[in-house]
Structure formats: structure tokens, C-alpha cells
Coordinates of C-alpha atoms in Angstrom, one line a residue:
X1 CA 33.0 -178.3 40.1
X2 CA 36.8 -177.7 40.9
X3 CA 36.0 -177.8 44.7
X4 CA 33.9 -181.3 44.2
X5 CA 37.0 -182.7 42.1
X6 CA 39.5 -181.6 44.7
X7 CA 37.7 -182.2 48.1
X8 CA 37.6 -185.9 47.3
X9 CA 38.5 -188.8 49.5
X10 CA 40.5 -191.3 47.3
X11 CA 39.5 -195.2 47.8
X12 CA 42.1 -197.0 49.4
X13 CA 44.8 -198.8 46.9
X14 CA 43.8 -196.6 44.2
X15 CA 47.2 -194.8 44.0
X16 CA 45.4 -191.5 43.1
X17 CA 46.6 -188.4 44.5
X18 CA 45.1 -186.3 47.0
X19 CA 43.4 -186.7 50.1
X20 CA 43.5 -190.5 51.3
X21 CA 41.2 -192.4 53.3
X22 CA 43.2 -192.0 56.6
X23 CA 43.3 -188.2 55.9
X24 CA 47.0 -188.2 54.8
X25 CA 48.2 -186.7 51.6
X26 CA 49.6 -188.2 48.2
X27 CA 51.2 -186.4 45.5
X28 CA 53.2 -187.9 42.3
X29 CA 52.0 -191.8 43.4
X30 CA 51.8 -193.1 46.9
X31 CA 54.1 -190.7 48.2
X32 CA 53.2 -189.0 51.7
X33 CA 52.9 -185.2 51.2
X34 CA 50.6 -183.9 53.8
X35 CA 52.8 -181.2 55.0
X36 CA 54.8 -178.2 52.9
X37 CA 54.5 -178.5 49.4
X38 CA 51.2 -180.0 47.7
X39 CA 49.5 -180.7 50.9
X40 CA 49.8 -177.6 52.3
X41 CA 49.3 -175.6 48.8
X42 CA 46.1 -177.8 48.4
X43 CA 45.0 -176.7 51.9
X44 CA 45.7 -172.8 51.2
X45 CA 43.9 -173.0 48.0
X46 CA 40.7 -174.4 49.0
X47 CA 40.7 -171.7 51.8
X48 CA 41.4 -169.1 49.8
X49 CA 38.5 -170.4 47.1
X50 CA 36.1 -171.3 50.2
X51 CA 36.1 -167.3 50.9
X52 CA 35.9 -166.2 47.0
X53 CA 32.8 -168.8 46.6
X54 CA 31.2 -167.8 49.6
X55 CA 27.6 -167.0 49.3
X56 CA 27.4 -167.7 45.9
X57 CA 26.1 -171.2 43.7
X58 CA 29.8 -172.4 43.8
X59 CA 30.1 -172.0 47.9
X60 CA 31.4 -175.2 50.0
X61 CA 28.6 -177.5 50.4
X62 CA 28.2 -178.9 53.8
X63 CA 29.8 -182.1 52.6
X64 CA 32.7 -180.8 50.7
X65 CA 33.5 -178.7 54.1
X66 CA 33.3 -182.1 56.3
X67 CA 35.5 -183.9 54.2
X68 CA 38.2 -180.8 54.1
X69 CA 37.7 -180.4 57.9
X70 CA 38.5 -183.8 58.7
X71 CA 41.8 -183.7 56.3
X72 CA 42.9 -180.4 57.8
X73 CA 41.9 -181.5 61.3
X74 CA 42.6 -185.4 61.6
X75 CA 45.4 -185.5 59.4
X76 CA 47.3 -182.8 58.1
X77 CA 47.2 -180.8 61.9
X78 CA 48.7 -184.3 63.2
X79 CA 51.9 -183.5 61.1
X80 CA 52.8 -180.3 62.7
X81 CA 54.5 -179.4 65.6
X82 CA 54.7 -175.5 66.7
X83 CA 54.7 -173.8 63.7
X84 CA 56.4 -176.4 61.4
X85 CA 55.6 -179.4 59.8
X86 CA 57.2 -182.5 60.6
X87 CA 60.1 -182.9 58.0
X88 CA 58.9 -186.1 56.8
X89 CA 55.7 -185.2 55.7
X90 CA 57.1 -182.6 52.8
X91 CA 58.7 -184.8 50.6
X92 CA 61.3 -183.3 48.4
X93 CA 60.3 -179.8 50.0
X94 CA 61.2 -180.6 53.7
X95 CA 64.1 -178.3 52.9
X96 CA 62.9 -174.9 52.7
X97 CA 64.8 -172.2 54.3
X98 CA 63.7 -170.2 57.6
X99 CA 66.0 -167.4 56.6
X100 CA 64.8 -164.2 55.1
X101 CA 66.5 -162.4 52.3
X102 CA 67.2 -158.5 51.7
X103 CA 63.4 -158.0 50.8
X104 CA 62.1 -159.8 53.8
X105 CA 60.9 -162.6 51.9
X106 CA 61.4 -166.4 52.8
X107 CA 64.3 -167.2 50.6
X108 CA 63.9 -170.8 50.2
X109 CA 60.5 -171.4 49.1
X110 CA 59.2 -167.6 47.8
X111 CA 58.3 -168.8 44.8
X112 CA 55.4 -171.0 46.1
X113 CA 54.1 -167.8 48.1
X114 CA 54.0 -166.1 44.7
X115 CA 52.6 -168.8 42.8
X116 CA 50.4 -171.0 44.8
X117 CA 49.1 -168.8 47.5
X118 CA 46.8 -165.9 47.6
X119 CA 47.5 -162.4 46.8
X120 CA 47.8 -161.4 50.5
X121 CA 50.2 -164.0 51.0
X122 CA 52.5 -163.8 48.1
X123 CA 54.8 -161.2 49.7
X124 CA 54.4 -161.9 53.5
X125 CA 56.1 -160.3 56.4
X126 CA 57.6 -162.8 58.6
X127 CA 57.0 -161.7 62.3
X128 CA 57.0 -163.7 65.0
X129 CA 55.4 -166.3 65.9
X130 CA 54.3 -166.5 62.0
X131 CA 57.8 -166.6 61.1
X132 CA 57.2 -170.1 58.9
X133 CA 56.1 -170.7 55.8
X134 CA 53.4 -173.2 57.6
X135 CA 52.2 -170.4 60.0
X136 CA 52.1 -167.6 57.5
X137 CA 50.0 -169.2 54.9
X138 CA 47.6 -171.0 57.5
X139 CA 47.1 -168.4 60.1
X140 CA 45.8 -165.8 57.7
X141 CA 43.1 -168.3 56.4
X142 CA 42.0 -170.8 59.1
X143 CA 39.7 -168.1 60.7
X144 CA 37.9 -167.5 57.4
X145 CA 36.3 -170.8 57.5
X146 CA 32.8 -170.6 56.3
X147 CA 31.4 -173.9 57.7
X148 CA 28.1 -174.0 59.1
X149 CA 29.3 -176.5 61.9
X150 CA 30.2 -174.4 64.7
X151 CA 32.6 -177.3 66.2
X152 CA 34.4 -177.3 63.1
X153 CA 35.2 -173.8 63.1
X154 CA 36.5 -173.8 67.0
X155 CA 38.4 -176.7 65.7
X156 CA 40.1 -174.8 62.8
X157 CA 40.5 -171.6 65.0
X158 CA 42.2 -173.8 67.9
X159 CA 44.7 -175.4 65.1
X160 CA 45.4 -171.5 64.3
X161 CA 46.1 -170.8 68.0
X162 CA 48.6 -173.6 67.9
X163 CA 50.5 -172.2 65.2
X164 CA 50.3 -169.0 67.3
X165 CA 51.7 -170.7 70.3
X166 CA 48.7 -168.9 71.9
X167 CA 48.7 -169.6 75.8
X168 CA 46.8 -172.7 76.9
X169 CA 46.6 -173.9 73.3
X170 CA 49.4 -176.9 73.4
X171 CA 46.9 -179.5 74.3
X172 CA 46.9 -181.8 71.4
X173 CA 46.9 -185.3 72.7
X174 CA 46.2 -188.2 70.1
X175 CA 47.9 -191.2 68.6
X176 CA 47.3 -192.2 64.9
X177 CA 49.0 -194.7 62.3
X178 CA 48.4 -193.5 58.8
X179 CA 48.3 -196.9 57.3
X180 CA 48.0 -195.6 53.4
X181 CA 51.5 -193.6 54.1
X182 CA 53.1 -195.9 56.6
X183 CA 53.3 -192.9 58.7
X184 CA 52.7 -192.5 62.7
X185 CA 52.0 -189.3 64.2
X186 CA 52.3 -189.4 68.5
X187 CA 51.4 -186.2 70.5
X188 CA 51.2 -184.8 73.8
X189 CA 51.0 -181.7 75.6
X190 CA 54.4 -180.3 75.1
X191 CA 55.9 -182.5 72.6
X192 CA 55.6 -184.9 69.8
X193 CA 57.2 -187.8 68.0
X194 CA 56.7 -189.0 64.0
X195 CA 57.8 -192.2 62.6
X196 CA 58.1 -192.4 58.9
X197 CA 58.6 -195.8 57.1
X198 CA 57.6 -197.0 53.6
X199 CA 56.9 -200.5 52.1
X200 CA 55.7 -202.0 48.9
X201 CA 52.7 -200.3 49.2
X202 CA 54.5 -196.6 49.4
X203 CA 57.2 -194.6 47.8
X204 CA 60.0 -193.0 50.2
X205 CA 60.8 -189.6 48.5
X206 CA 61.5 -188.0 44.9
X207 CA 64.1 -185.6 44.0
X208 CA 63.0 -183.1 41.4
X209 CA 64.3 -179.4 40.5
X210 CA 67.0 -179.7 42.3
X211 CA 64.9 -180.6 45.4
X212 CA 65.6 -183.5 47.7
X213 CA 68.9 -184.4 46.4
X214 CA 70.1 -186.0 49.7
X215 CA 66.7 -187.4 50.6
X216 CA 67.2 -191.2 50.0
X217 CA 66.8 -192.4 53.7
X218 CA 63.7 -189.8 54.5
X219 CA 61.4 -193.0 55.1
X220 CA 63.9 -195.3 56.6
X221 CA 62.1 -195.6 60.0
X222 CA 62.7 -191.8 60.6
X223 CA 62.0 -190.7 64.0
X224 CA 61.4 -187.0 64.7
X225 CA 61.3 -185.8 68.1
X226 CA 60.1 -182.8 69.0
X227 CA 59.4 -180.1 71.9
X228 CA 58.8 -176.7 70.2
X229 CA 59.1 -177.3 66.7
X230 CA 61.7 -175.6 65.7
X231 CA 64.7 -178.3 66.7
X232 CA 65.4 -178.9 62.8
X233 CA 64.7 -175.4 61.5
X234 CA 67.9 -174.3 58.9
X235 CA 70.0 -177.9 60.2
X236 CA 69.6 -179.6 56.8
X237 CA 72.4 -178.2 54.8
X238 CA 75.0 -179.3 57.9
X239 CA 73.1 -183.1 58.4
X240 CA 74.9 -186.1 57.7
X241 CA 72.4 -187.9 55.6
X242 CA 73.5 -191.4 56.5
X243 CA 72.5 -190.5 60.1
X244 CA 69.0 -189.3 59.8
X245 CA 67.4 -189.6 63.2
X246 CA 66.0 -193.1 63.8
X247 CA 67.5 -194.9 60.5
X248 CA 70.1 -197.5 60.3
X249 CA 72.2 -197.1 57.3
X250 CA 76.0 -197.3 55.7
X251 CA 78.3 -194.8 56.7
X252 CA 79.3 -193.6 53.5
X253 CA 80.9 -190.4 53.9
X254 CA 79.9 -188.8 50.7
X255 CA 76.7 -187.2 49.5
X256 CA 73.8 -189.1 47.9
X257 CA 72.5 -188.3 44.4
X258 CA 69.7 -187.1 43.1
X259 CA 69.2 -190.5 41.2
X260 CA 69.5 -192.6 44.0
X261 CA 66.6 -190.7 45.9
X262 CA 63.5 -192.7 45.4
X263 CA 63.9 -196.5 46.4
X264 CA 61.6 -199.3 47.0
X265 CA 61.6 -201.1 50.6
X266 CA 61.0 -204.8 49.3
X267 CA 59.0 -206.0 52.2
X268 CA 55.2 -205.7 52.9
X269 CA 55.4 -205.9 57.0
X270 CA 55.1 -202.3 57.5
X271 CA 52.4 -200.7 59.7
X272 CA 51.1 -199.9 63.2
X273 CA 48.1 -200.5 65.6
X274 CA 46.4 -197.7 67.5
X275 CA 43.4 -197.1 69.8
X276 CA 43.5 -193.2 69.4
X277 CA 45.8 -192.7 72.5
X278 CA 48.7 -195.0 72.6
X279 CA 50.2 -197.3 69.7
X280 CA 52.9 -199.7 68.2
X281 CA 54.5 -199.3 65.0
X282 CA 56.8 -201.7 63.3
X283 CA 58.8 -202.1 60.1
X284 CA 61.0 -204.5 58.5
X285 CA 63.6 -202.5 56.7
X286 CA 65.8 -204.5 54.3
X287 CA 68.2 -202.7 51.7
X288 CA 71.7 -203.2 50.2
X289 CA 72.8 -205.7 52.6
X290 CA 71.1 -204.5 55.8
X291 CA 68.2 -206.1 57.2
X292 CA 66.3 -204.8 60.5
X293 CA 63.3 -205.3 62.4
X294 CA 62.5 -202.2 64.0
X295 CA 59.4 -201.2 66.3
X296 CA 58.2 -198.2 68.4
X297 CA 55.8 -198.2 71.3
X298 CA 54.4 -195.2 72.3
X299 CA 53.3 -194.3 75.4
X300 CA 51.8 -191.7 77.5
X301 CA 55.2 -190.1 78.6
X302 CA 58.1 -192.1 76.4
X303 CA 58.4 -193.7 73.1
X304 CA 60.5 -196.9 73.1
X305 CA 62.3 -197.6 69.8
X306 CA 64.2 -201.0 69.4
X307 CA 65.6 -202.9 66.5
X308 CA 67.5 -206.1 65.8
X309 CA 68.8 -207.4 62.7
X310 CA 72.0 -208.3 60.7
X311 CA 74.1 -207.0 58.0
X312 CA 74.8 -209.5 55.1
X313 CA 77.1 -207.3 53.6
X314 CA 78.2 -203.6 54.3
X315 CA 79.5 -202.7 50.8
X316 CA 82.8 -201.5 52.9
X317 CA 81.0 -199.1 54.8
X318 CA 80.4 -199.3 58.6
X319 CA 76.9 -199.2 59.8
X320 CA 75.1 -196.9 62.5
X321 CA 71.8 -196.6 64.1
X322 CA 71.1 -192.8 64.7
X323 CA 69.4 -191.9 67.8
X324 CA 69.0 -188.1 66.6
X325 CA 70.6 -185.5 64.9
X326 CA 69.4 -181.8 65.2
X327 CA 70.2 -178.0 66.1
X328 CA 72.5 -177.8 69.2
X329 CA 70.2 -176.3 71.5
X330 CA 71.6 -176.7 75.2
X331 CA 74.5 -178.4 77.0
X332 CA 74.8 -182.3 76.5
X333 CA 74.7 -184.3 79.6
X334 CA 75.2 -187.8 79.8
X335 CA 75.1 -190.6 82.7
X336 CA 77.9 -193.1 82.5
X337 CA 77.6 -196.4 84.2
X338 CA 79.8 -196.5 87.6
X339 CA 80.0 -192.8 88.0
X340 CA 78.0 -191.0 90.3
X341 CA 78.4 -187.6 88.8
X342 CA 76.3 -186.1 85.6
X343 CA 79.2 -185.7 82.9
X344 CA 78.5 -182.3 80.6
X345 CA 80.3 -183.0 77.4
X346 CA 82.5 -180.2 75.9
X347 CA 82.0 -179.5 72.4
X348 CA 83.3 -181.5 70.1
X349 CA 83.0 -184.9 68.5
X350 CA 83.1 -187.9 71.4
X351 CA 83.0 -191.8 71.6
X352 CA 81.7 -192.8 74.9
X353 CA 81.3 -196.4 76.4
X354 CA 78.8 -197.2 79.0
X355 CA 76.4 -194.5 78.1
X356 CA 73.3 -195.1 80.2
X357 CA 71.0 -191.6 79.1
X358 CA 71.7 -188.5 77.2
X359 CA 70.0 -185.5 78.0
X360 CA 69.5 -182.3 75.2
X361 CA 67.0 -179.9 74.3
X362 CA 64.7 -180.9 77.3
X363 CA 64.8 -184.6 75.7
X364 CA 66.3 -187.5 77.7
X365 CA 67.3 -190.6 75.9
X366 CA 67.5 -193.8 77.9
X367 CA 69.6 -196.4 76.7
X368 CA 68.9 -198.8 79.5
X369 CA 65.1 -199.9 80.7
X370 CA 66.1 -200.5 83.9
X371 CA 68.0 -197.0 84.6
X372 CA 66.5 -194.7 87.4
X373 CA 66.7 -191.7 85.4
X374 CA 69.2 -188.8 85.3
X375 CA 69.4 -188.0 89.2
X376 CA 72.8 -189.3 88.9
X377 CA 75.5 -190.7 86.8
X378 CA 75.2 -194.8 88.4
X379 CA 73.1 -196.9 86.9
X380 CA 72.5 -200.9 87.0
X381 CA 74.0 -202.5 83.7
X382 CA 76.8 -201.5 81.7
X383 CA 75.4 -199.0 79.5
X384 CA 76.4 -198.7 76.0
X385 CA 79.0 -197.6 73.5
X386 CA 77.6 -194.4 71.7
X387 CA 78.9 -191.4 69.0
X388 CA 78.1 -188.0 70.2
X389 CA 78.6 -184.7 68.6
X390 CA 77.9 -181.1 69.7
X391 CA 79.9 -179.2 67.6
X392 CA 79.9 -177.2 64.5
X393 CA 79.1 -178.5 61.0
X394 CA 79.7 -177.3 57.7
X395 CA 77.5 -177.4 54.5
X396 CA 75.5 -175.1 52.0
X397 CA 71.8 -175.3 50.8
X398 CA 73.0 -176.0 47.2
X399 CA 73.8 -179.6 48.3
X400 CA 70.3 -180.2 49.2
X401 CA 68.1 -178.2 47.1
X402 CA 67.8 -175.0 45.4
X403 CA 69.8 -172.5 47.1
X404 CA 73.3 -170.7 47.8
X405 CA 76.5 -172.9 47.5
X406 CA 77.8 -170.5 50.2
X407 CA 79.3 -172.5 53.1
X408 CA 77.0 -172.3 55.9
X409 CA 78.2 -172.7 59.8
X410 CA 75.3 -174.7 62.3
X411 CA 75.9 -175.6 65.6
X412 CA 74.8 -179.3 65.6
X413 CA 73.8 -182.2 68.1
X414 CA 73.4 -185.7 67.4
X415 CA 73.7 -189.2 68.9
X416 CA 74.3 -192.9 67.3
X417 CA 75.3 -196.6 67.9
X418 CA 78.3 -196.8 65.9
X419 CA 80.2 -199.6 64.1
X420 CA 77.6 -202.3 64.2
X421 CA 79.0 -205.7 63.3
X422 CA 79.6 -206.3 59.8
X423 CA 79.1 -210.2 59.3
X424 CA 75.7 -212.0 59.0
X425 CA 76.7 -214.2 61.7
X426 CA 77.1 -211.5 64.3
X427 CA 73.5 -210.0 64.7
X428 CA 72.9 -206.9 66.5
X429 CA 70.3 -205.2 68.7
X430 CA 69.6 -201.6 70.2
X431 CA 66.9 -200.3 72.3
X432 CA 66.4 -196.8 73.6
X433 CA 63.8 -194.8 75.2
X434 CA 62.8 -191.4 74.1
X435 CA 61.5 -189.0 76.9
X436 CA 60.7 -185.7 75.4
X437 CA 59.9 -182.2 77.3
X438 CA 61.8 -183.8 80.2
X439 CA 64.2 -181.4 82.1
X440 CA 67.3 -182.4 84.6

């Protein structure tokens, strides 16, 4: 029947849409869509049909429920933080709105509620903490699972509690590399870091229905750093899409086009290893004259990101590596080699030398592995040159997806290694450690 066809794990290498053997989800080819959009709609539909078919000859079998539970709990749950999906697991549909229109609807993706969700979710009330599409859809349904396995029912309830931010629910601690999707998720109590890559085996993204117009770089080693999960909400119209977190890109200074979105990374050496608790991911990234060996080491209280490479030709542009780019959440404090005091940056765009660490939004970025931490500004070593911005950026939803062309003003934070050498005889390298959920 329908449920049997839908709840089926695809063989590795089959390139079929649906649940993959590592419990990620693909749509439109080997393209990661575990999160908002196709993966979330799949889960919502199955949960709704599970209610409708209960106690009939069409009810979900124990075997089907076991597969579905593994997908939601061992796959989909790992692409969330707080009440949001990791944006890199959502394909072209990452750019949903959190703002509500005059009718109280989620303006960016109301049509998904109306067309693909149960009636009770078609016109939802966005009331805190259920004020994101993920929370509204899942929180109404995760508690309705008819599984006979009581452990599965409890785990679904636990996932529901995490979406609501219930006290004591923030205890997910796991590391997993999804090898069919070139995607890594690392969770600890109080934070999560994800890495999205792609290879000759996978696709980076797509553009369609005017969605995902700026998504070309969304699998170039993108590194999502999360504390509460809301760090990126409503920031995408104001992004510099050549500074997507974790990526090394040409700084073109003008938008990408829909025709540029889907790209191929001409390398097979992309992957990761994991013991379920810690792990390592690596990517040989090569495109448009840039070749970079990127690696991430995931430990108990930090993630180390390092890279080395060369730029064969820069197409006339400078090249930069982005540490992060998200909403401005707090003061931006930095440590400067040779300066004893912590420096709090005024609002604006900054080009700094000898930077040893940055602190913003309860995340510490350490650019020297022998740094003593943020107790003061003085550090061994000379630090590095960084571009940092903590200021207002302009943009519109129409530039990136369906939506209004009204100019929006967004307070943004970002940090990047600027102006990498442009000659192939000058190899470059970078290394920094991310320590989320760290206070000064």
C-alpha cells in the first residue's frame, strides 16, 4: 500500500528519492532534504496517515514504524537545534520566513501548510515556543504515534519536548556522519555544529519556483554553529552569499543566479568517520580555480576547523574563508596579541590584525591553538588578520526566494579570513576552534 511504498529504505548508491540507508532523506536526486520541505512534509504526512489508519487493515505495521522511527529519531532529529532545522538540510527551502503576515500566517511558507499538512496545521497559530514551521508541524503530531514499542513512543515525546524547549530536554549528545549525503551532525548539551559538503556522489542544492536563487555555495563545507537554534532566523535576505559560514569563496560582490545554483564538486574525497560520540570530517573542495583541503575535528567541547590550499586563478576577485555569519546577538569581544584588555568592538566593519579570539552570541572562536582563552587579550603567537562586521545589512526576500522586494534591515555578525593569496605559488592555510555555549 501507500505506507509500504513510502516507508522504505533505499539501497546505497541507488540514487532514489526518499529515506536513505543512513537515515538521511533525498529528493530530486542525491540531494539532502532531510529538513524543511520534502523531508519534513514526508514525516508530517506519515504521522497524519498513521492516525487515520489506526485500528484498520491499513494501519502502520511494526516493521514500517521501526523504519520510520529510525528515520525521524536517528536522522531527522539530528538536523535540528531548538525549534529549527539546520538550514543546510533544507535545500532550496531553507529561506522560510519566521515573520507572520496580517493574518498570523507564516508568510514565507504558508502554502506548504495549506497544501501538504493536515487540516489542523493548515492555518496554525504561531505561539511561542511553537513559532517555527518545524515546531508547529511536528509538535502537534509527534505525540500521536501509534507504535507498540513504548521506547519509540517515549523517544518521539522527547523529540517533541526538545522542540518546545521543555526543561531538562536539551540532552541530545551524539555524533553522526551521513555518508550518503556528505553531511555531519555533532550535538552536545547546549549546542550543535553541522557541516554540509558534497562530492561526485551528491548534489549541492537546486533552484526552482524562485526558491534558492543564491544557494550555489550551500554545500561548500558550510559549518552551522548553533546554541539555541534561532541564530539564523530571518537573516538570509541580508547575507553575503560569498561568506556562507565555513566556506572559502571568491568575493564577487554581486548576486548569484538561479542558473548557477546546482554545481558538481569534482572530487571523490569527501566523507567522515565517527564512533557515535566524536568524529572527523574532510573535504577536498575544488571549483573555479580554488582548491582547498578542509577538515573538521569534533570533540566533546569544541570543533576544530582547518584548511590548506591554493588558488590557481581568482577570476579577478579576492578570496576569503568565512568563520561565521548570523544575526548580531550580543557585543563582539576580541582578543588581540600583545593587548592585555579585552576589546569590545563598536558597531561597524572592521579589519583587524593579530586577532587571537572572538566572542559573540555565547560562541568563542579561537584562532590560535595555543591560546589561553578569553581571560585577557595577551596571547602567545601573533594572531591572525580577520575581517569582522557587527552592523546593519540590507536585503530583501525577493533576492533569494519567493517574497517581497521590500528592503529589510538586519543586524548581522560575521568574521572571515580576508584577501587570501591569489597566486598558486602562495599556498594558504587557516585554522580556528569553535567553542559554542561559552560565556566570557
